[in-house]
C-alpha cells in the first residue's frame, strides 16, 4: 500500500457507505508503519459462497484422515493414506503402487489442465475461493476479527498505546493462530501415517522424532503463511500469478470495473446535481470500500491486475453501496475485459464463455479423466518383470545345449496369498528355478513380491528367438512378459 492508496482515505463520500472514524493521515501512518493489508469485513453473495467453500474445504481436510476403510488383515485401515513405508497410496478402495506412477502423473496433468480451463473461464477463481492459502487466511482473518475487531478497530489499536488490553488481544489472537496451525499440522502428518495411532503416540509421548519434526515444521509453515505472509504469498511467492498473466484471456469473466459507467468519480450529491442539469456523472462515489475489503490490497478500478485473486469481495462491497444509493448493481462485477471495452464503445455485451478454447479444454480434461479411469479399471493385480542376465548372456553346455538365465520378479497387489506357476512359450526348452526343486511354482505374500533367477535350456541353436514368460495362478489369472532367447 502507498500513501495515496484509496484504502487510506475516508470510507465514504456523501452516501458512499459510512464515515471514517479517524483522520486520513493517522490511518495512513498506522497501516504503513505495520506494512499490512487490513481487509474490512463485507457481506454479500460472493462472501457467502466463500464461507461455504471454506467450510467444505476445512471439513474435508480435518475429517478425511479419521475415515476408516476395511482392507483386510494387516492392511492399513485409514481411508486415505500415503503410505511411504510400503510405497503406496490408498484412497478408499483405490490403491496406487509405485508401478502405477503414470496414474499420479495423469492426475497432475488433469489438475493443471483444469486450472487452465478455470483461468479461461474466470481467471484466478481457484485462488479466490478454494486455494488452501486463501482458505486458511480467511480462517485466520475471521479469528482476528473476532478477537481484535474489524478494520477500523484494528487500525486504531495499531496507532494506540501498547496497553494491557491490546497486548492481551494480540496474544490471544496468535495463541489461537498457533492452535489452529498445530491441529492443521497434526492432521497433515496424519495423511502419511495412521492418524489415530499418531494421536495416541503424541498423547503418550511416544511419537517418533520424524513425526514431531514434521509437525513442528508444518505448524510454523501454516502460522507464518496464513498469519503473516498472507497476500504476499498470492502476489510474490506463488508462481501462478505470473503464469496466469502469461495466459490471460480477455474473454474470461474476471473481476473488472466498468469504468465507462463509474467515471468520472464524484459524490452522490454532486452526481445528482449534474444529472438534474442533464450532464454526465459517474456512478462511483470513490468510497474506497472495494479497496478496503480486498485481501490483496489492490484497487481494481485501476484495471486488470495480475495480483487479483477474483474473490469477488469488492463486487459485494460495491453492490452494497449501489443498493444504498438506489443505483444498478454491477459497477464492479465478474465481466470479460472485451465486454468492458465494448461498453466503452457503446456496443452490447456478449457472453463468450463457450468458445473454441474452453470447449476444447473441457473435452481434453474429460477425455483424460475417462482414460485414467479406464487405466485404473484395467490394472492387473499382479505385475511381472523379466531381466535377462548380462554376464554371461549365453552359456553353451558340454552336451551342446544352450542356456540363458533371467531374473523374474512377481508383485502381488492383492491382500491374499497367491501361488503362481511359471512357464514359457515360443521355444521348446526347459525352465528351472535356480536353487529350488519341485517345479516352477512361486508363492507370493499379500501385497508382497518375490524375485527368482531362472534358467531356460534348449538344444535349439538356429538363432535368436522370441519367447514369452507366463505366470498363472490357481484361479486361471495370468500375466505374461516377452523377451528373447539368445544363442552364441
Coordinates of C-alpha atoms in Angstrom, one line a residue:
X1 CA 0.0 0.0 0.0
X2 CA 1.1 3.6 -0.6
X3 CA 0.3 6.9 1.0
X4 CA -2.0 7.7 -1.9
X5 CA -3.9 4.4 -1.6
X6 CA -7.7 5.0 -1.7
X7 CA -8.0 2.5 1.2
X8 CA -6.4 5.1 3.4
X9 CA -8.9 7.8 2.5
X10 CA -12.2 8.4 4.2
X11 CA -14.5 5.3 3.9
X12 CA -17.3 7.2 2.2
X13 CA -18.2 10.5 0.5
X14 CA -21.7 11.6 0.9
X15 CA -23.6 8.4 0.9
X16 CA -20.8 6.0 0.0
X17 CA -21.0 3.6 2.9
X18 CA -20.4 5.4 6.2
X19 CA -17.9 7.9 7.6
X20 CA -14.3 7.4 8.6
X21 CA -13.6 7.0 12.3
X22 CA -10.1 8.5 12.2
X23 CA -8.5 11.3 10.0
X24 CA -6.8 10.0 6.9
X25 CA -3.1 10.8 8.0
X26 CA -3.5 8.8 11.1
X27 CA -4.9 5.8 9.2
X28 CA -2.1 6.1 6.7
X29 CA 0.6 6.2 9.4
X30 CA -0.9 3.2 11.2
X31 CA -1.2 1.0 8.2
X32 CA 2.1 2.0 6.5
X33 CA 4.0 1.6 9.8
X34 CA 2.9 -2.1 10.0
X35 CA 3.1 -2.7 6.3
X36 CA -0.2 -4.6 6.5
X37 CA -3.2 -5.1 4.3
X38 CA -6.1 -4.9 6.7
X39 CA -9.2 -6.0 4.9
X40 CA -12.6 -5.0 6.0
X41 CA -15.4 -7.5 6.6
X42 CA -18.1 -7.5 3.9
X43 CA -21.3 -9.4 3.3
X44 CA -22.8 -10.4 0.0
X45 CA -23.3 -13.4 -2.3
X46 CA -19.7 -14.0 -3.1
X47 CA -18.7 -13.7 0.6
X48 CA -21.4 -16.4 1.3
X49 CA -20.0 -18.6 -1.4
X50 CA -16.6 -18.2 0.1
X51 CA -17.9 -19.2 3.5
X52 CA -19.5 -22.4 2.0
X53 CA -16.3 -23.3 0.2
X54 CA -14.2 -22.6 3.3
X55 CA -16.4 -24.8 5.5
X56 CA -16.4 -27.6 2.8
X57 CA -12.6 -27.5 2.4
X58 CA -11.8 -27.4 6.1
X59 CA -14.3 -30.2 6.8
X60 CA -12.7 -32.4 4.1
X61 CA -9.2 -31.6 5.4
X62 CA -9.8 -32.3 9.1
X63 CA -12.3 -35.2 8.8
X64 CA -10.8 -37.3 5.9
X65 CA -7.9 -38.8 7.9
X66 CA -10.3 -40.1 10.5
X67 CA -12.4 -42.1 8.0
X68 CA -11.8 -45.8 8.1
X69 CA -11.7 -48.4 5.3
X70 CA -11.6 -52.2 5.7
X71 CA -8.8 -53.6 3.5
X72 CA -8.3 -56.9 5.4
X73 CA -5.9 -58.3 7.9
X74 CA -2.6 -56.5 8.3
X75 CA -3.7 -53.8 5.8
X76 CA -3.9 -50.1 6.8
X77 CA -7.4 -49.2 7.9
X78 CA -7.3 -45.5 7.1
X79 CA -9.4 -44.5 4.1
X80 CA -6.9 -42.0 2.7
X81 CA -3.3 -42.7 3.4
X82 CA 0.0 -42.0 1.6
X83 CA 2.0 -45.0 2.9
X84 CA 5.6 -44.2 2.3
X85 CA 6.8 -47.1 4.4
X86 CA 5.2 -49.6 2.0
X87 CA 5.3 -47.4 -1.1
X88 CA 1.7 -47.0 -2.0
X89 CA -1.2 -44.5 -1.9
X90 CA -4.6 -45.6 -0.5
X91 CA -7.7 -43.7 -1.5
X92 CA -10.7 -45.7 -0.2
X93 CA -10.8 -48.8 -2.5
X94 CA -8.2 -47.4 -4.8
X95 CA -4.6 -48.5 -4.2
X96 CA -1.8 -46.9 -6.2
X97 CA 1.6 -48.6 -6.3
X98 CA 4.9 -47.1 -7.5
X99 CA 4.4 -49.1 -10.7
X100 CA 1.2 -47.0 -11.2
X101 CA 3.0 -43.7 -11.0
X102 CA 1.7 -43.0 -14.5
X103 CA -1.7 -42.6 -12.9
X104 CA -0.4 -39.9 -10.5
X105 CA 1.2 -38.2 -13.4
X106 CA -2.0 -38.3 -15.3
X107 CA -3.9 -36.8 -12.3
X108 CA -1.4 -34.0 -12.1
X109 CA -1.8 -33.3 -15.8
X110 CA -5.6 -33.2 -15.4
X111 CA -5.3 -30.8 -12.4
X112 CA -3.1 -28.4 -14.5
X113 CA -5.5 -28.5 -17.4
X114 CA -8.4 -28.0 -15.1
X115 CA -6.6 -25.0 -13.7
X116 CA -6.0 -23.6 -17.2
X117 CA -9.7 -24.2 -18.0
X118 CA -10.7 -22.3 -14.9
X119 CA -8.4 -19.5 -15.9
X120 CA -10.0 -19.4 -19.4
X121 CA -13.5 -19.2 -17.8
X122 CA -12.9 -16.9 -14.8
X123 CA -9.2 -16.1 -14.2
X124 CA -7.8 -16.8 -10.8
X125 CA -11.2 -18.0 -9.4
X126 CA -9.5 -21.1 -7.9
X127 CA -7.2 -18.7 -6.0
X128 CA -10.0 -16.6 -4.7
X129 CA -12.2 -19.4 -3.4
X130 CA -10.6 -22.8 -2.9
X131 CA -6.8 -22.3 -2.7
X132 CA -5.5 -23.5 0.7
X133 CA -3.7 -20.3 1.2
X134 CA -6.9 -18.4 0.7
X135 CA -9.0 -20.7 2.9
X136 CA -6.6 -20.7 5.9
X137 CA -6.0 -16.9 5.5
X138 CA -9.8 -16.4 5.6
X139 CA -10.0 -18.6 8.7
X140 CA -7.2 -16.6 10.4
X141 CA -8.8 -13.3 9.4
X142 CA -12.1 -14.5 11.0
X143 CA -10.3 -15.2 14.2
X144 CA -8.5 -11.9 14.1
X145 CA -11.8 -10.0 13.6
X146 CA -13.5 -11.9 16.5
X147 CA -10.7 -11.1 18.9
X148 CA -9.5 -7.7 17.7
X149 CA -12.4 -6.2 15.8
X150 CA -12.8 -5.2 12.2
X151 CA -10.6 -2.9 10.1
X152 CA -11.2 0.4 11.9
X153 CA -10.7 -1.1 15.4
X154 CA -7.5 -2.9 14.3
X155 CA -6.0 0.2 12.7
X156 CA -7.0 2.3 15.8
X157 CA -5.2 -0.1 18.0
X158 CA -2.1 -0.2 15.8
X159 CA -1.6 3.5 16.4
X160 CA -2.8 3.5 20.0
X161 CA -0.7 2.8 23.1
X162 CA 0.5 -0.7 24.0
X163 CA -1.8 -1.1 26.9
X164 CA -2.8 -4.4 28.6
X165 CA -5.9 -4.9 26.6
X166 CA -4.1 -4.5 23.3
X167 CA -1.4 -6.9 24.4
X168 CA -4.0 -9.4 25.6
X169 CA -5.9 -9.3 22.3
X170 CA -2.7 -9.7 20.3
X171 CA -1.5 -12.6 22.4
X172 CA -4.9 -14.3 22.3
X173 CA -5.0 -13.9 18.5
X174 CA -1.6 -15.5 18.0
X175 CA -2.3 -18.2 20.5
X176 CA -5.4 -19.2 18.5
X177 CA -3.3 -19.0 15.3
X178 CA -0.8 -21.4 16.8
X179 CA -3.5 -23.8 18.0
X180 CA -5.1 -23.9 14.5
X181 CA -1.7 -24.3 12.9
X182 CA -0.8 -27.2 15.3
X183 CA -4.1 -29.0 14.6
X184 CA -3.6 -28.5 10.8
X185 CA 0.0 -29.9 11.0
X186 CA -1.0 -32.9 13.0
X187 CA -3.8 -33.7 10.5
X188 CA -1.3 -33.2 7.6
X189 CA 1.1 -35.7 9.2
X190 CA -1.9 -38.0 9.7
X191 CA -2.2 -38.3 5.9
X192 CA 1.2 -40.1 5.9
X193 CA 0.6 -42.3 9.0
X194 CA -2.4 -43.7 10.7
X195 CA -3.9 -40.6 12.4
X196 CA -5.4 -42.3 15.5
X197 CA -2.1 -44.1 16.1
X198 CA -0.3 -40.8 15.8
X199 CA -2.7 -39.1 18.3
X200 CA -2.2 -41.9 20.8
X201 CA 1.6 -41.7 20.3
X202 CA 1.5 -37.9 20.9
X203 CA -0.7 -38.3 24.0
X204 CA 1.7 -40.9 25.5
X205 CA 4.8 -39.0 24.5
X206 CA 5.9 -41.9 22.2
X207 CA 5.8 -40.1 18.8
X208 CA 8.9 -40.5 16.6
X209 CA 11.4 -37.7 16.1
X210 CA 10.4 -37.6 12.4
X211 CA 6.7 -37.1 13.3
X212 CA 7.5 -34.4 15.9
X213 CA 9.8 -32.6 13.5
X214 CA 7.2 -32.7 10.7
X215 CA 4.5 -31.4 13.0
X216 CA 6.8 -28.6 14.1
X217 CA 7.7 -27.6 10.5
X218 CA 4.2 -27.7 9.3
X219 CA 2.9 -25.7 12.3
X220 CA 5.4 -23.0 11.6
X221 CA 4.6 -23.0 7.9
X222 CA 0.9 -22.6 8.4
X223 CA 1.4 -20.0 11.1
X224 CA 3.7 -17.9 9.0
X225 CA 1.9 -18.2 5.7
X226 CA -1.7 -17.7 6.9
X227 CA -0.8 -15.4 9.9
X228 CA 1.8 -13.1 8.4
X229 CA 2.6 -13.6 4.7
X230 CA -1.0 -13.8 3.5
X231 CA -1.3 -11.6 0.4
X232 CA 2.5 -11.7 -0.1
X233 CA 2.1 -15.5 -0.9
X234 CA -0.5 -14.8 -3.5
X235 CA 1.4 -11.9 -5.1
X236 CA 5.1 -12.9 -4.9
X237 CA 5.6 -16.4 -3.6
X238 CA 3.0 -18.3 -5.7
X239 CA 4.1 -18.8 -9.4
X240 CA 0.5 -19.0 -10.7
X241 CA 0.0 -15.2 -10.9
X242 CA 2.9 -14.9 -13.4
X243 CA 1.7 -17.9 -15.4
X244 CA -1.8 -16.6 -15.3
X245 CA -0.6 -13.3 -16.5
X246 CA 1.1 -15.0 -19.5
X247 CA -2.1 -16.8 -20.4
X248 CA -4.5 -14.0 -19.5
X249 CA -7.7 -14.3 -21.6
X250 CA -9.7 -11.1 -22.2
X251 CA -12.8 -13.2 -22.7
X252 CA -12.7 -14.7 -19.3
X253 CA -15.2 -13.5 -16.7
X254 CA -12.9 -11.9 -14.2
X255 CA -13.5 -9.1 -11.7
X256 CA -13.4 -5.8 -13.6
X257 CA -14.5 -2.2 -13.1
X258 CA -17.0 -0.8 -15.6
X259 CA -15.1 2.5 -15.9
X260 CA -17.4 3.7 -18.7
X261 CA -20.2 3.7 -16.1
X262 CA -18.3 4.7 -13.0
X263 CA -16.2 7.6 -14.3
X264 CA -15.9 10.4 -13.5
X265 CA -15.9 9.7 -9.8
X266 CA -17.8 12.1 -7.6
X267 CA -20.0 12.3 -4.5
X268 CA -23.6 11.2 -4.7
X269 CA -24.8 14.7 -4.2
X270 CA -22.7 16.2 -6.9
X271 CA -23.7 13.4 -9.3
X272 CA -27.4 14.1 -8.6
X273 CA -26.9 17.8 -9.3
X274 CA -25.1 17.1 -12.6
X275 CA -27.8 14.7 -13.7
X276 CA -30.5 17.2 -12.9
X277 CA -28.8 19.6 -15.3
X278 CA -28.6 16.8 -17.9
X279 CA -24.8 16.4 -17.6
X280 CA -23.0 13.1 -17.4
X281 CA -21.9 11.8 -14.0
X282 CA -20.2 8.6 -12.9
X283 CA -21.7 6.0 -10.5
X284 CA -18.5 5.6 -8.5
X285 CA -18.5 7.8 -5.3
X286 CA -14.9 6.9 -4.6
X287 CA -15.8 5.4 -1.2
X288 CA -12.8 3.1 -1.4
X289 CA -14.7 0.1 0.0
X290 CA -13.6 -2.0 -2.9
X291 CA -10.0 -1.5 -1.8
X292 CA -10.7 -1.8 1.9
X293 CA -12.3 -5.2 1.6
X294 CA -9.7 -6.6 -0.8
X295 CA -7.5 -9.3 0.8
X296 CA -4.6 -8.4 -1.6
X297 CA -4.9 -4.6 -1.1
X298 CA -5.3 -3.6 -4.8
X299 CA -7.6 -1.1 -6.5
X300 CA -9.5 -3.0 -9.2
X301 CA -10.6 0.4 -10.6
X302 CA -7.1 0.8 -12.0
X303 CA -7.7 -2.0 -14.5
X304 CA -6.8 -5.7 -14.7
X305 CA -4.2 -6.7 -12.1
X306 CA -2.2 -9.9 -12.0
X307 CA -2.4 -9.9 -8.2
X308 CA -6.2 -10.0 -8.2
X309 CA -7.4 -13.4 -7.0
X310 CA -11.0 -13.0 -8.2
X311 CA -12.6 -13.5 -4.8
X312 CA -15.4 -11.1 -5.6
X313 CA -15.4 -9.3 -2.3
X314 CA -15.0 -6.0 -4.0
X315 CA -18.1 -6.9 -6.0
X316 CA -20.1 -7.4 -2.8
X317 CA -18.8 -4.1 -1.3
X318 CA -19.7 -2.1 -4.4
X319 CA -23.1 -3.7 -4.8
X320 CA -23.9 -2.8 -1.3
X321 CA -23.0 0.8 -1.9
X322 CA -25.0 0.9 -5.2
X323 CA -28.0 -0.6 -3.3
X324 CA -27.8 2.2 -0.7
X325 CA -27.7 4.8 -3.4
X326 CA -30.5 3.2 -5.4
X327 CA -28.3 2.6 -8.4
X328 CA -27.9 -0.5 -10.5
X329 CA -25.5 -3.2 -9.2
X330 CA -22.5 -4.4 -11.3
X331 CA -20.3 -1.3 -11.3
X332 CA -17.6 -3.8 -10.3
X333 CA -18.5 -7.3 -11.5
X334 CA -17.4 -10.6 -12.9
X335 CA -17.1 -9.4 -16.5
X336 CA -14.8 -10.0 -19.5
X337 CA -12.4 -7.3 -20.4
X338 CA -13.7 -7.3 -24.0
X339 CA -17.1 -6.5 -22.7
X340 CA -15.7 -3.6 -20.7
X341 CA -14.2 -2.3 -24.0
X342 CA -17.5 -2.9 -25.8
X343 CA -19.2 -0.9 -23.1
X344 CA -16.8 2.0 -23.6
X345 CA -17.8 2.0 -27.3
X346 CA -21.5 1.7 -26.5
X347 CA -21.7 -1.8 -28.0
X348 CA -23.9 -4.6 -26.5
X349 CA -22.1 -7.1 -24.3
X350 CA -21.5 -10.7 -25.4
X351 CA -21.2 -13.9 -23.4
X352 CA -18.3 -15.9 -24.9
X353 CA -17.6 -18.4 -22.2
X354 CA -18.4 -21.2 -24.7
X355 CA -15.7 -20.8 -27.3
X356 CA -13.1 -23.0 -29.1
X357 CA -10.6 -22.7 -26.2
X358 CA -12.9 -23.5 -23.4
X359 CA -14.8 -26.3 -25.2
X360 CA -11.5 -27.9 -26.4
X361 CA -10.1 -27.8 -22.8
X362 CA -13.3 -29.2 -21.4
X363 CA -13.2 -32.2 -23.8
X364 CA -9.5 -32.7 -23.2
X365 CA -10.0 -32.8 -19.4
X366 CA -13.0 -35.1 -19.7
X367 CA -11.1 -37.4 -22.1
X368 CA -8.1 -37.6 -19.8
X369 CA -10.3 -38.4 -16.9
X370 CA -12.0 -41.2 -18.8
X371 CA -8.6 -42.5 -20.0
X372 CA -7.3 -42.6 -16.4
X373 CA -10.5 -44.3 -15.2
X374 CA -10.0 -46.9 -17.9
X375 CA -6.4 -47.5 -16.9
X376 CA -7.3 -47.8 -13.3
X377 CA -10.1 -50.3 -14.0
X378 CA -7.9 -52.4 -16.3
X379 CA -4.9 -52.6 -14.0
X380 CA -3.6 -56.1 -13.4
X381 CA -3.5 -57.4 -9.8
X382 CA -0.1 -59.0 -10.5
X383 CA 3.0 -57.5 -12.2
X384 CA 5.8 -59.5 -13.6
X385 CA 9.2 -58.2 -14.8
X386 CA 11.9 -60.2 -16.6
X387 CA 15.5 -59.2 -16.8
X388 CA 18.0 -61.1 -19.0
X389 CA 21.3 -61.9 -17.4
X390 CA 24.1 -59.8 -19.0
X391 CA 27.2 -61.7 -17.8
X392 CA 27.2 -64.1 -19.4
X393 CA 24.4 -63.6 -22.0
X394 CA 24.6 -67.1 -23.2
X395 CA 26.1 -70.4 -21.8
X396 CA 26.9 -73.4 -24.0
X397 CA 26.8 -76.6 -22.0
X398 CA 29.0 -79.7 -22.6
X399 CA 26.2 -81.6 -24.3
X400 CA 25.9 -78.8 -26.9
X401 CA 22.7 -77.3 -25.5
X402 CA 22.3 -73.6 -24.9
X403 CA 21.2 -71.9 -21.7
X404 CA 20.0 -68.4 -20.9
X405 CA 19.4 -67.0 -17.4
X406 CA 16.8 -64.5 -16.4
X407 CA 15.7 -62.7 -13.2
X408 CA 11.9 -62.9 -12.8
X409 CA 10.1 -60.7 -10.3
X410 CA 6.4 -61.1 -9.4
X411 CA 4.5 -58.5 -7.5
X412 CA 1.2 -59.4 -5.8
X413 CA -1.0 -56.4 -5.5
X414 CA -3.8 -58.1 -3.6
X415 CA -4.5 -58.8 0.1
X416 CA -4.3 -62.6 -0.3
X417 CA -1.6 -65.2 -0.7
X418 CA -1.2 -66.2 -4.3
X419 CA 0.7 -69.1 -5.9
X420 CA 2.0 -68.8 -9.5
X421 CA 3.2 -71.4 -11.9
X422 CA 5.9 -70.2 -14.3
X423 CA 6.0 -71.4 -17.9
X424 CA 7.4 -70.4 -21.3
X425 CA 6.0 -70.2 -24.8
X426 CA 7.6 -69.8 -28.2
X427 CA 10.5 -72.2 -27.8
X428 CA 10.9 -75.9 -26.9
X429 CA 13.0 -75.5 -23.8
X430 CA 13.2 -76.5 -20.1
X431 CA 12.5 -73.9 -17.4
X432 CA 14.1 -74.2 -14.0
X433 CA 14.2 -72.0 -10.9
X434 CA 17.7 -71.8 -9.6
X435 CA 18.1 -73.1 -6.1
X436 CA 14.6 -74.6 -5.9
X437 CA 13.2 -78.1 -6.5
X438 CA 9.6 -79.2 -7.0
X439 CA 8.8 -77.4 -10.2
X440 CA 8.4 -73.8 -11.4
X441 CA 6.0 -72.7 -8.7
X442 CA 6.2 -69.5 -6.7
X443 CA 4.3 -68.3 -3.6
X444 CA 3.9 -64.5 -3.2
X445 CA 2.7 -62.9 0.0
X446 CA -0.2 -60.4 0.1
X447 CA 1.0 -57.0 -1.1
X448 CA 4.4 -58.5 -1.5
X449 CA 6.9 -59.5 -4.2
X450 CA 9.4 -62.3 -4.9
X451 CA 12.3 -62.3 -7.3
X452 CA 14.0 -65.5 -8.5
X453 CA 16.6 -66.5 -11.0
X454 CA 15.5 -68.9 -13.7
X455 CA 17.3 -70.8 -16.5
X456 CA 16.0 -71.7 -19.9
X457 CA 17.8 -74.6 -21.6
X458 CA 17.3 -75.9 -25.1
X459 CA 19.0 -77.8 -28.0
X460 CA 17.6 -75.3 -30.4
X461 CA 20.5 -73.3 -31.8
X462 CA 19.2 -72.0 -35.2
X463 CA 19.3 -68.4 -34.0
X464 CA 17.9 -65.8 -31.6
X465 CA 14.2 -66.4 -31.0
X466 CA 11.5 -64.6 -29.1
X467 CA 9.9 -66.3 -26.0
X468 CA 7.2 -65.4 -23.6
X469 CA 7.2 -65.9 -19.8
X470 CA 3.8 -66.7 -18.4
X471 CA 2.8 -66.7 -14.7
X472 CA -0.6 -68.2 -13.9
X473 CA -2.3 -68.7 -10.6
X474 CA -4.9 -71.3 -9.3
X475 CA -7.9 -69.2 -10.5
X476 CA -6.7 -69.0 -14.0
X477 CA -5.5 -65.5 -14.0
X478 CA -2.2 -65.0 -15.8
X479 CA 0.3 -62.3 -16.7
X480 CA 3.0 -62.6 -19.5
X481 CA 6.2 -60.8 -20.5
X482 CA 8.1 -61.1 -23.7
X483 CA 11.8 -61.5 -24.0
X484 CA 14.4 -63.1 -26.3
X485 CA 16.4 -66.3 -26.1
X486 CA 19.9 -65.7 -27.4
X487 CA 22.4 -68.2 -28.9
X488 CA 26.2 -67.9 -29.4

